[in-house]
C-alpha atoms as a PDB file:
ATOM      1  CA  MET A   1      -1.021 -96.206 105.096  1.00  0.00           C
ATOM      2  CA  ASN A   2      -1.587 -96.635 101.336  1.00  0.00           C
ATOM      3  CA  GLY A   3      -0.389 -94.300  98.606  1.00  0.00           C
ATOM      4  CA  THR A   4      -3.810 -92.729  98.042  1.00  0.00           C
ATOM      5  CA  LEU A   5      -4.151 -91.706 101.678  1.00  0.00           C
ATOM      6  CA  ILE A   6      -0.619 -90.293 101.691  1.00  0.00           C
ATOM      7  CA  VAL A   7      -1.293 -88.184  98.582  1.00  0.00           C
ATOM      8  CA  ASN A   8      -4.582 -86.837  99.945  1.00  0.00           C
ATOM      9  CA  SER A   9      -2.992 -86.050 103.324  1.00  0.00           C
ATOM     10  CA  LEU A  10      -0.020 -84.267 101.779  1.00  0.00           C
ATOM     11  CA  ALA A  11      -2.393 -82.310  99.528  1.00  0.00           C
ATOM     12  CA  GLY A  12      -4.155 -81.034 102.640  1.00  0.00           C
ATOM     13  CA  LEU A  13      -0.772 -79.960 104.012  1.00  0.00           C
ATOM     14  CA  LEU A  14      -0.327 -77.835 100.880  1.00  0.00           C
ATOM     15  CA  ILE A  15      -3.292 -75.713 101.948  1.00  0.00           C
ATOM     16  CA  VAL A  16      -1.753 -75.157 105.371  1.00  0.00           C
ATOM     17  CA  THR A  17       1.578 -74.093 103.882  1.00  0.00           C
ATOM     18  CA  SER A  18      -0.125 -71.812 101.365  1.00  0.00           C
ATOM     19  CA  LEU A  19      -1.837 -69.995 104.249  1.00  0.00           C
ATOM     20  CA  LEU A  20       1.536 -69.642 105.951  1.00  0.00           C
ATOM     21  CA  VAL A  21       3.111 -68.212 102.791  1.00  0.00           C
ATOM     22  CA  THR A  22       0.265 -65.734 102.260  1.00  0.00           C
ATOM     23  CA  GLY A  23       0.202 -64.658 105.896  1.00  0.00           C
ATOM     24  CA  ALA A  24       3.996 -64.450 106.299  1.00  0.00           C
ATOM     25  CA  ARG A  25       5.139 -61.242 107.988  1.00  0.00           C
ATOM     26  CA  SER A  26       8.108 -60.767 105.665  1.00  0.00           C
ATOM     27  CA  THR A  27       9.072 -61.736 102.156  1.00  0.00           C
ATOM     28  CA  ARG A  28      12.146 -63.527 103.487  1.00  0.00           C
ATOM     29  CA  GLN A  29       9.922 -65.687 105.681  1.00  0.00           C
ATOM     30  CA  ALA A  30       7.570 -66.287 102.753  1.00  0.00           C
ATOM     31  CA  ALA A  31      10.494 -67.534 100.643  1.00  0.00           C
ATOM     32  CA  LYS A  32      11.438 -70.112 103.269  1.00  0.00           C
ATOM     33  CA  LEU A  33       7.834 -71.239 103.702  1.00  0.00           C
ATOM     34  CA  TYR A  34       7.433 -71.529  99.930  1.00  0.00           C
ATOM     35  CA  ALA A  35      10.472 -73.820  99.851  1.00  0.00           C
ATOM     36  CA  LEU A  36       8.784 -75.939 102.535  1.00  0.00           C
ATOM     37  CA  GLN A  37       5.573 -76.089 100.536  1.00  0.00           C
ATOM     38  CA  SER A  38       7.406 -77.050  97.370  1.00  0.00           C
ATOM     39  CA  MET A  39       9.062 -79.878  99.302  1.00  0.00           C
ATOM     40  CA  VAL A  40       5.579 -81.133 100.190  1.00  0.00           C
ATOM     41  CA  LEU A  41       4.700 -81.000  96.476  1.00  0.00           C
ATOM     42  CA  VAL A  42       7.813 -83.043  95.657  1.00  0.00           C
ATOM     43  CA  LEU A  43       6.746 -85.650  98.235  1.00  0.00           C
ATOM     44  CA  ILE A  44       3.329 -85.825  96.551  1.00  0.00           C
ATOM     45  CA  PHE A  45       5.012 -86.486  93.204  1.00  0.00           C
ATOM     46  CA  LEU A  46       7.061 -89.279  94.759  1.00  0.00           C
ATOM     47  CA  ALA A  47       4.012 -90.806  96.463  1.00  0.00           C
ATOM     48  CA  LEU A  48       2.123 -90.733  93.165  1.00  0.00           C
ATOM     49  CA  ALA A  49       5.088 -92.287  91.384  1.00  0.00           C
ATOM     50  CA  VAL A  50       5.126 -95.193  93.830  1.00  0.00           C
ATOM     51  CA  SER A  51       1.370 -95.727  94.055  1.00  0.00           C
ATOM     52  CA  HIS A  52       0.757 -95.426  90.284  1.00  0.00           C
ATOM     53  CA  GLY A  53       3.971 -97.019  89.090  1.00  0.00           C
ATOM     54  CA  ALA A  54       4.745 -93.861  87.082  1.00  0.00           C
ATOM     55  CA  HIS A  55       8.522 -93.539  86.835  1.00  0.00           C
ATOM     56  CA  GLU A  56       8.026 -90.284  84.889  1.00  0.00           C
ATOM     57  CA  LEU A  57       7.032 -88.590  88.128  1.00  0.00           C
ATOM     58  CA  TYR A  58      10.469 -89.242  89.598  1.00  0.00           C
ATOM     59  CA  TRP A  59      11.884 -86.881  86.981  1.00  0.00           C
ATOM     60  CA  TRP A  60       9.138 -84.379  87.712  1.00  0.00           C
ATOM     61  CA  GLY A  61       9.894 -84.580  91.419  1.00  0.00           C
ATOM     62  CA  ALA A  62      13.636 -84.126  90.851  1.00  0.00           C
ATOM     63  CA  SER A  63      13.155 -81.090  88.590  1.00  0.00           C
ATOM     64  CA  ALA A  64      10.597 -79.603  90.996  1.00  0.00           C
ATOM     65  CA  PHE A  65      13.069 -79.997  93.870  1.00  0.00           C
ATOM     66  CA  ILE A  66      15.815 -78.188  91.971  1.00  0.00           C
ATOM     67  CA  THR A  67      13.620 -75.377  90.672  1.00  0.00           C
ATOM     68  CA  LYS A  68      10.975 -74.863  93.368  1.00  0.00           C
ATOM     69  CA  VAL A  69      12.691 -75.932  96.567  1.00  0.00           C
ATOM     70  CA  VAL A  70      16.110 -74.498  95.729  1.00  0.00           C
ATOM     71  CA  LEU A  71      16.269 -72.032  92.822  1.00  0.00           C
ATOM     72  CA  VAL A  72      13.087 -69.954  93.216  1.00  0.00           C
ATOM     73  CA  PRO A  73      13.592 -69.260  96.967  1.00  0.00           C
ATOM     74  CA  LEU A  74      17.259 -68.394  96.286  1.00  0.00           C
ATOM     75  CA  ILE A  75      16.233 -65.965  93.536  1.00  0.00           C
ATOM     76  CA  MET A  76      13.748 -64.277  95.854  1.00  0.00           C
ATOM     77  CA  LEU A  77      16.216 -64.103  98.755  1.00  0.00           C
ATOM     78  CA  ARG A  78      18.857 -62.649  96.451  1.00  0.00           C
ATOM     79  CA  ALA A  79      16.349 -60.055  95.247  1.00  0.00           C
ATOM     80  CA  LEU A  80      15.764 -59.071  98.867  1.00  0.00           C
ATOM     81  CA  GLY A  81      19.466 -58.391  99.201  1.00  0.00           C
ATOM     82  CA  SER A  82      19.191 -55.510  96.719  1.00  0.00           C
ATOM     83  CA  LEU A  83      15.638 -54.531  97.711  1.00  0.00           C
ATOM     84  CA  PRO A  84      15.783 -54.130 101.500  1.00  0.00           C
ATOM     85  CA  GLU A  85      12.407 -54.778 103.083  1.00  0.00           C
ATOM     86  CA  THR A  86      12.013 -51.685 105.231  1.00  0.00           C
ATOM     87  CA  GLU A  87       8.341 -51.013 104.654  1.00  0.00           C
ATOM     88  CA  ASP A  88       5.475 -52.325 106.722  1.00  0.00           C
ATOM     89  CA  LEU A  89       3.055 -53.470 104.035  1.00  0.00           C
ATOM     90  CA  PRO A  90       0.467 -55.723 105.673  1.00  0.00           C
ATOM     91  CA  GLY A  91      -1.964 -57.642 103.525  1.00  0.00           C
ATOM     92  CA  VAL A  92      -5.588 -56.672 103.056  1.00  0.00           C
ATOM     93  CA  LEU A  93      -6.869 -59.802 104.832  1.00  0.00           C
ATOM     94  CA  SER A  94      -6.249 -60.534 108.493  1.00  0.00           C
ATOM     95  CA  PRO A  95      -5.127 -64.091 109.410  1.00  0.00           C
ATOM     96  CA  ALA A  96      -8.644 -64.950 110.627  1.00  0.00           C
ATOM     97  CA  TRP A  97     -10.258 -63.766 107.403  1.00  0.00           C
ATOM     98  CA  LEU A  98      -7.600 -65.566 105.383  1.00  0.00           C
ATOM     99  CA  VAL A  99      -8.418 -68.866 107.090  1.00  0.00           C
ATOM    100  CA  MET A 100     -12.161 -68.369 106.492  1.00  0.00           C
ATOM    101  CA  VAL A 101     -11.621 -67.481 102.830  1.00  0.00           C
ATOM    102  CA  ALA A 102      -9.403 -70.551 102.420  1.00  0.00           C
ATOM    103  CA  ALA A 103     -12.031 -72.806 104.023  1.00  0.00           C
ATOM    104  CA  VAL A 104     -14.722 -71.508 101.659  1.00  0.00           C
ATOM    105  CA  ILE A 105     -12.473 -71.873  98.606  1.00  0.00           C
ATOM    106  CA  VAL A 106     -11.426 -75.425  99.461  1.00  0.00           C
ATOM    107  CA  GLY A 107     -15.013 -76.415 100.238  1.00  0.00           C
ATOM    108  CA  LEU A 108     -16.283 -75.055  96.913  1.00  0.00           C
ATOM    109  CA  SER A 109     -13.376 -76.639  95.048  1.00  0.00           C
ATOM    110  CA  CYS A 110     -14.038 -80.072  96.548  1.00  0.00           C
ATOM    111  CA  TYR A 111     -17.704 -79.713  95.672  1.00  0.00           C
ATOM    112  CA  ALA A 112     -16.794 -78.729  92.111  1.00  0.00           C
ATOM    113  CA  VAL A 113     -14.675 -81.858  91.567  1.00  0.00           C
ATOM    114  CA  SER A 114     -17.118 -84.226  93.267  1.00  0.00           C
ATOM    115  CA  SER A 115     -18.900 -84.766  89.966  1.00  0.00           C
ATOM    116  CA  VAL A 116     -15.708 -85.556  88.035  1.00  0.00           C
ATOM    117  CA  GLN A 117     -15.964 -89.087  86.660  1.00  0.00           C
ATOM    118  CA  LEU A 118     -12.409 -90.072  85.821  1.00  0.00           C
ATOM    119  CA  ALA A 119     -10.974 -93.401  86.878  1.00  0.00           C
ATOM    120  CA  VAL A 120      -7.521 -91.894  87.302  1.00  0.00           C
ATOM    121  CA  VAL A 121      -8.692 -89.668  90.179  1.00  0.00           C
ATOM    122  CA  ALA A 122     -11.494 -91.822  91.556  1.00  0.00           C
ATOM    123  CA  GLN A 123      -9.671 -92.171  94.892  1.00  0.00           C
ATOM    124  CA  LEU A 124      -7.868 -88.831  94.696  1.00  0.00           C
ATOM    125  CA  LYS A 125     -10.736 -86.362  94.496  1.00  0.00           C
ATOM    126  CA  PRO A 126      -9.736 -84.688  97.789  1.00  0.00           C
ATOM    127  CA  ALA A 127      -6.293 -84.002  96.310  1.00  0.00           C
ATOM    128  CA  LEU A 128      -7.860 -82.781  93.059  1.00  0.00           C
ATOM    129  CA  GLY A 129     -10.131 -80.433  94.991  1.00  0.00           C
ATOM    130  CA  VAL A 130      -7.152 -79.158  96.947  1.00  0.00           C
ATOM    131  CA  SER A 131      -5.204 -78.537  93.728  1.00  0.00           C
ATOM    132  CA  LEU A 132      -8.028 -76.360  92.399  1.00  0.00           C
ATOM    133  CA  GLY A 133      -8.403 -74.591  95.744  1.00  0.00           C
ATOM    134  CA  HIS A 134      -4.660 -74.067  95.952  1.00  0.00           C
ATOM    135  CA  PHE A 135      -4.695 -72.329  92.584  1.00  0.00           C
ATOM    136  CA  MET A 136      -7.428 -69.989  93.818  1.00  0.00           C
ATOM    137  CA  LEU A 137      -5.540 -69.308  97.054  1.00  0.00           C
ATOM    138  CA  GLY A 138      -2.611 -68.157  94.954  1.00  0.00           C
ATOM    139  CA  LEU A 139      -4.936 -65.670  93.299  1.00  0.00           C
ATOM    140  CA  VAL A 140      -6.102 -64.525  96.749  1.00  0.00           C
ATOM    141  CA  CYS A 141      -2.468 -63.970  97.705  1.00  0.00           C
ATOM    142  CA  ILE A 142      -1.935 -61.779  94.651  1.00  0.00           C
ATOM    143  CA  VAL A 143      -4.974 -59.556  95.202  1.00  0.00           C
ATOM    144  CA  SER A 144      -4.614 -59.307  98.996  1.00  0.00           C
ATOM    145  CA  GLN A 145      -0.948 -58.345  99.214  1.00  0.00           C
ATOM    146  CA  ARG A 146       0.494 -54.843  98.803  1.00  0.00           C
ATOM    147  CA  ASN A 147       4.126 -55.954  98.603  1.00  0.00           C
ATOM    148  CA  ILE A 148       5.125 -56.694  95.004  1.00  0.00           C
ATOM    149  CA  LEU A 149       7.497 -59.470  96.020  1.00  0.00           C
ATOM    150  CA  LYS A 150       4.805 -61.174  98.077  1.00  0.00           C
ATOM    151  CA  GLN A 151       2.511 -61.041  95.048  1.00  0.00           C
ATOM    152  CA  ILE A 152       5.122 -63.033  93.139  1.00  0.00           C
ATOM    153  CA  PHE A 153       4.619 -65.809  95.661  1.00  0.00           C
ATOM    154  CA  GLY A 154       0.918 -65.713  94.809  1.00  0.00           C
ATOM    155  CA  TYR A 155       1.860 -66.645  91.258  1.00  0.00           C
ATOM    156  CA  CYS A 156       4.094 -69.416  92.607  1.00  0.00           C
ATOM    157  CA  LEU A 157       1.216 -70.793  94.679  1.00  0.00           C
ATOM    158  CA  MET A 158      -1.050 -70.789  91.636  1.00  0.00           C
ATOM    159  CA  GLU A 159       1.604 -72.678  89.713  1.00  0.00           C
ATOM    160  CA  ASN A 160       2.006 -75.288  92.439  1.00  0.00           C
ATOM    161  CA  GLY A 161      -1.738 -75.875  92.340  1.00  0.00           C
ATOM    162  CA  ALA A 162      -1.640 -76.262  88.558  1.00  0.00           C
ATOM    163  CA  HIS A 163       1.292 -78.686  88.810  1.00  0.00           C
ATOM    164  CA  LEU A 164      -0.582 -80.852  91.298  1.00  0.00           C
ATOM    165  CA  THR A 165      -3.565 -80.983  88.948  1.00  0.00           C
ATOM    166  CA  LEU A 166      -1.315 -82.055  86.065  1.00  0.00           C
ATOM    167  CA  ALA A 167       0.416 -84.664  88.216  1.00  0.00           C
ATOM    168  CA  LEU A 168      -2.946 -86.158  89.185  1.00  0.00           C
ATOM    169  CA  LEU A 169      -4.417 -86.181  85.673  1.00  0.00           C
ATOM    170  CA  ALA A 170      -1.374 -86.608  83.427  1.00  0.00           C
ATOM    171  CA  TYR A 171       1.196 -88.471  85.467  1.00  0.00           C
ATOM    172  CA  LYS A 172       2.225 -90.497  82.396  1.00  0.00           C
ATOM    173  CA  ALA A 173       3.319 -87.418  80.445  1.00  0.00           C
ATOM    174  CA  PRO A 174       6.801 -87.738  78.870  1.00  0.00           C
ATOM    175  CA  GLU A 175       9.716 -86.811  81.124  1.00  0.00           C
ATOM    176  CA  LEU A 176      10.784 -83.901  78.904  1.00  0.00           C
ATOM    177  CA  VAL A 177       7.311 -82.347  79.168  1.00  0.00           C
ATOM    178  CA  GLU A 178       7.273 -82.737  82.939  1.00  0.00           C
ATOM    179  CA  VAL A 179      10.738 -81.208  83.353  1.00  0.00           C
ATOM    180  CA  GLY A 180       9.739 -78.286  81.123  1.00  0.00           C
ATOM    181  CA  ILE A 181       6.612 -77.676  83.198  1.00  0.00           C
ATOM    182  CA  ALA A 182       8.579 -77.739  86.434  1.00  0.00           C
ATOM    183  CA  THR A 183      11.245 -75.310  85.193  1.00  0.00           C
ATOM    184  CA  ASP A 184       8.951 -72.594  83.824  1.00  0.00           C
ATOM    185  CA  ALA A 185       8.629 -71.105  87.319  1.00  0.00           C
ATOM    186  CA  VAL A 186      12.290 -70.088  87.331  1.00  0.00           C
ATOM    187  CA  PHE A 187      11.998 -67.981  84.180  1.00  0.00           C
ATOM    188  CA  ALA A 188       8.703 -66.420  85.255  1.00  0.00           C
ATOM    189  CA  VAL A 189      10.074 -65.487  88.688  1.00  0.00           C
ATOM    190  CA  LEU A 190      13.252 -64.062  87.153  1.00  0.00           C
ATOM    191  CA  ILE A 191      11.223 -61.788  84.870  1.00  0.00           C
ATOM    192  CA  MET A 192       8.972 -60.633  87.709  1.00  0.00           C
ATOM    193  CA  VAL A 193      11.947 -59.970  90.005  1.00  0.00           C
ATOM    194  CA  VAL A 194      13.589 -57.834  87.300  1.00  0.00           C
ATOM    195  CA  LEU A 195      10.364 -55.842  86.958  1.00  0.00           C
ATOM    196  CA  ALA A 196      10.121 -55.459  90.746  1.00  0.00           C
ATOM    197  CA  ARG A 197      13.680 -54.137  90.863  1.00  0.00           C
ATOM    198  CA  LYS A 198      12.933 -51.578  88.153  1.00  0.00           C
ATOM    199  CA  ILE A 199       9.762 -50.464  89.932  1.00  0.00           C
ATOM    200  CA  HIS A 200      11.669 -50.088  93.195  1.00  0.00           C
ATOM    201  CA  HIS A 201      14.440 -48.167  91.423  1.00  0.00           C
ATOM    202  CA  THR A 202      11.856 -45.781  89.956  1.00  0.00           C
ATOM    203  CA  LEU A 203       9.470 -45.335  92.893  1.00  0.00           C
ATOM    204  CA  HIS A 204      11.666 -46.400  95.840  1.00  0.00           C
ATOM    205  CA  THR A 205       8.834 -48.547  97.142  1.00  0.00           C
ATOM    206  CA  LEU A 206       7.403 -52.044  96.791  1.00  0.00           C
ATOM    207  CA  ASP A 207       3.848 -50.883  97.525  1.00  0.00           C
ATOM    208  CA  VAL A 208       1.603 -51.746  94.563  1.00  0.00           C
ATOM    209  CA  ARG A 209      -0.686 -48.856  95.466  1.00  0.00           C
ATOM    210  CA  GLN A 210       2.061 -46.497  94.334  1.00  0.00           C
ATOM    211  CA  LEU A 211       2.042 -47.902  90.807  1.00  0.00           C
ATOM    212  CA  THR A 212      -0.541 -45.300  89.848  1.00  0.00           C
ATOM    213  CA  ALA A 213       2.407 -42.893  89.731  1.00  0.00           C
ATOM    214  CA  LEU A 214       3.535 -44.691  86.555  1.00  0.00           C
ATOM    215  CA  LYS A 215       0.461 -43.556  84.624  1.00  0.00           C
ATOM    216  CA  GLY A 216       1.095 -41.139  81.788  1.00  0.00           C
END
């Protein structure tokens, strides 16, 4: 199995894990599934590094492992310790609808990138289409979830999709740039968790529908 096939196959696995994160019954489960997905992203970076001879991606993979596989899930799990998940806040989309929406998004994304004429992704268009679709699935997670903490994972999914796009198109970027890109998720998640804690302290709920009480 060559590097191109490995990258495209792992990219498809990202879609599966994103569906699992979005459809997770609890935020704690979503955190663990997000760590699994981020590990798949790290494996993609390593496969790209080997197949393209880009040693810069080893640094990107290492920083992504530390931040996305370890730190972000730990931050979310720690937040759950002070924000007990006692509410039943199901998403707007059922699992069946979520799968259908994902299939449409990925299909449209692959069609959108089919006309891209770049030598660097000539054999990696499936992965490029998945990266675009993955970004959109993160947006679906944000708009379909009522739990504030689960919406944070929607942002994380969008970011993973953006990182895959950058890895495919700019794998020769300097190591410092790649490390900076991989670590921005930690700061963004920290800020959003602080806001979620303040909202819960004020409204005693994580239901985004109750945010209308903050008006005025």
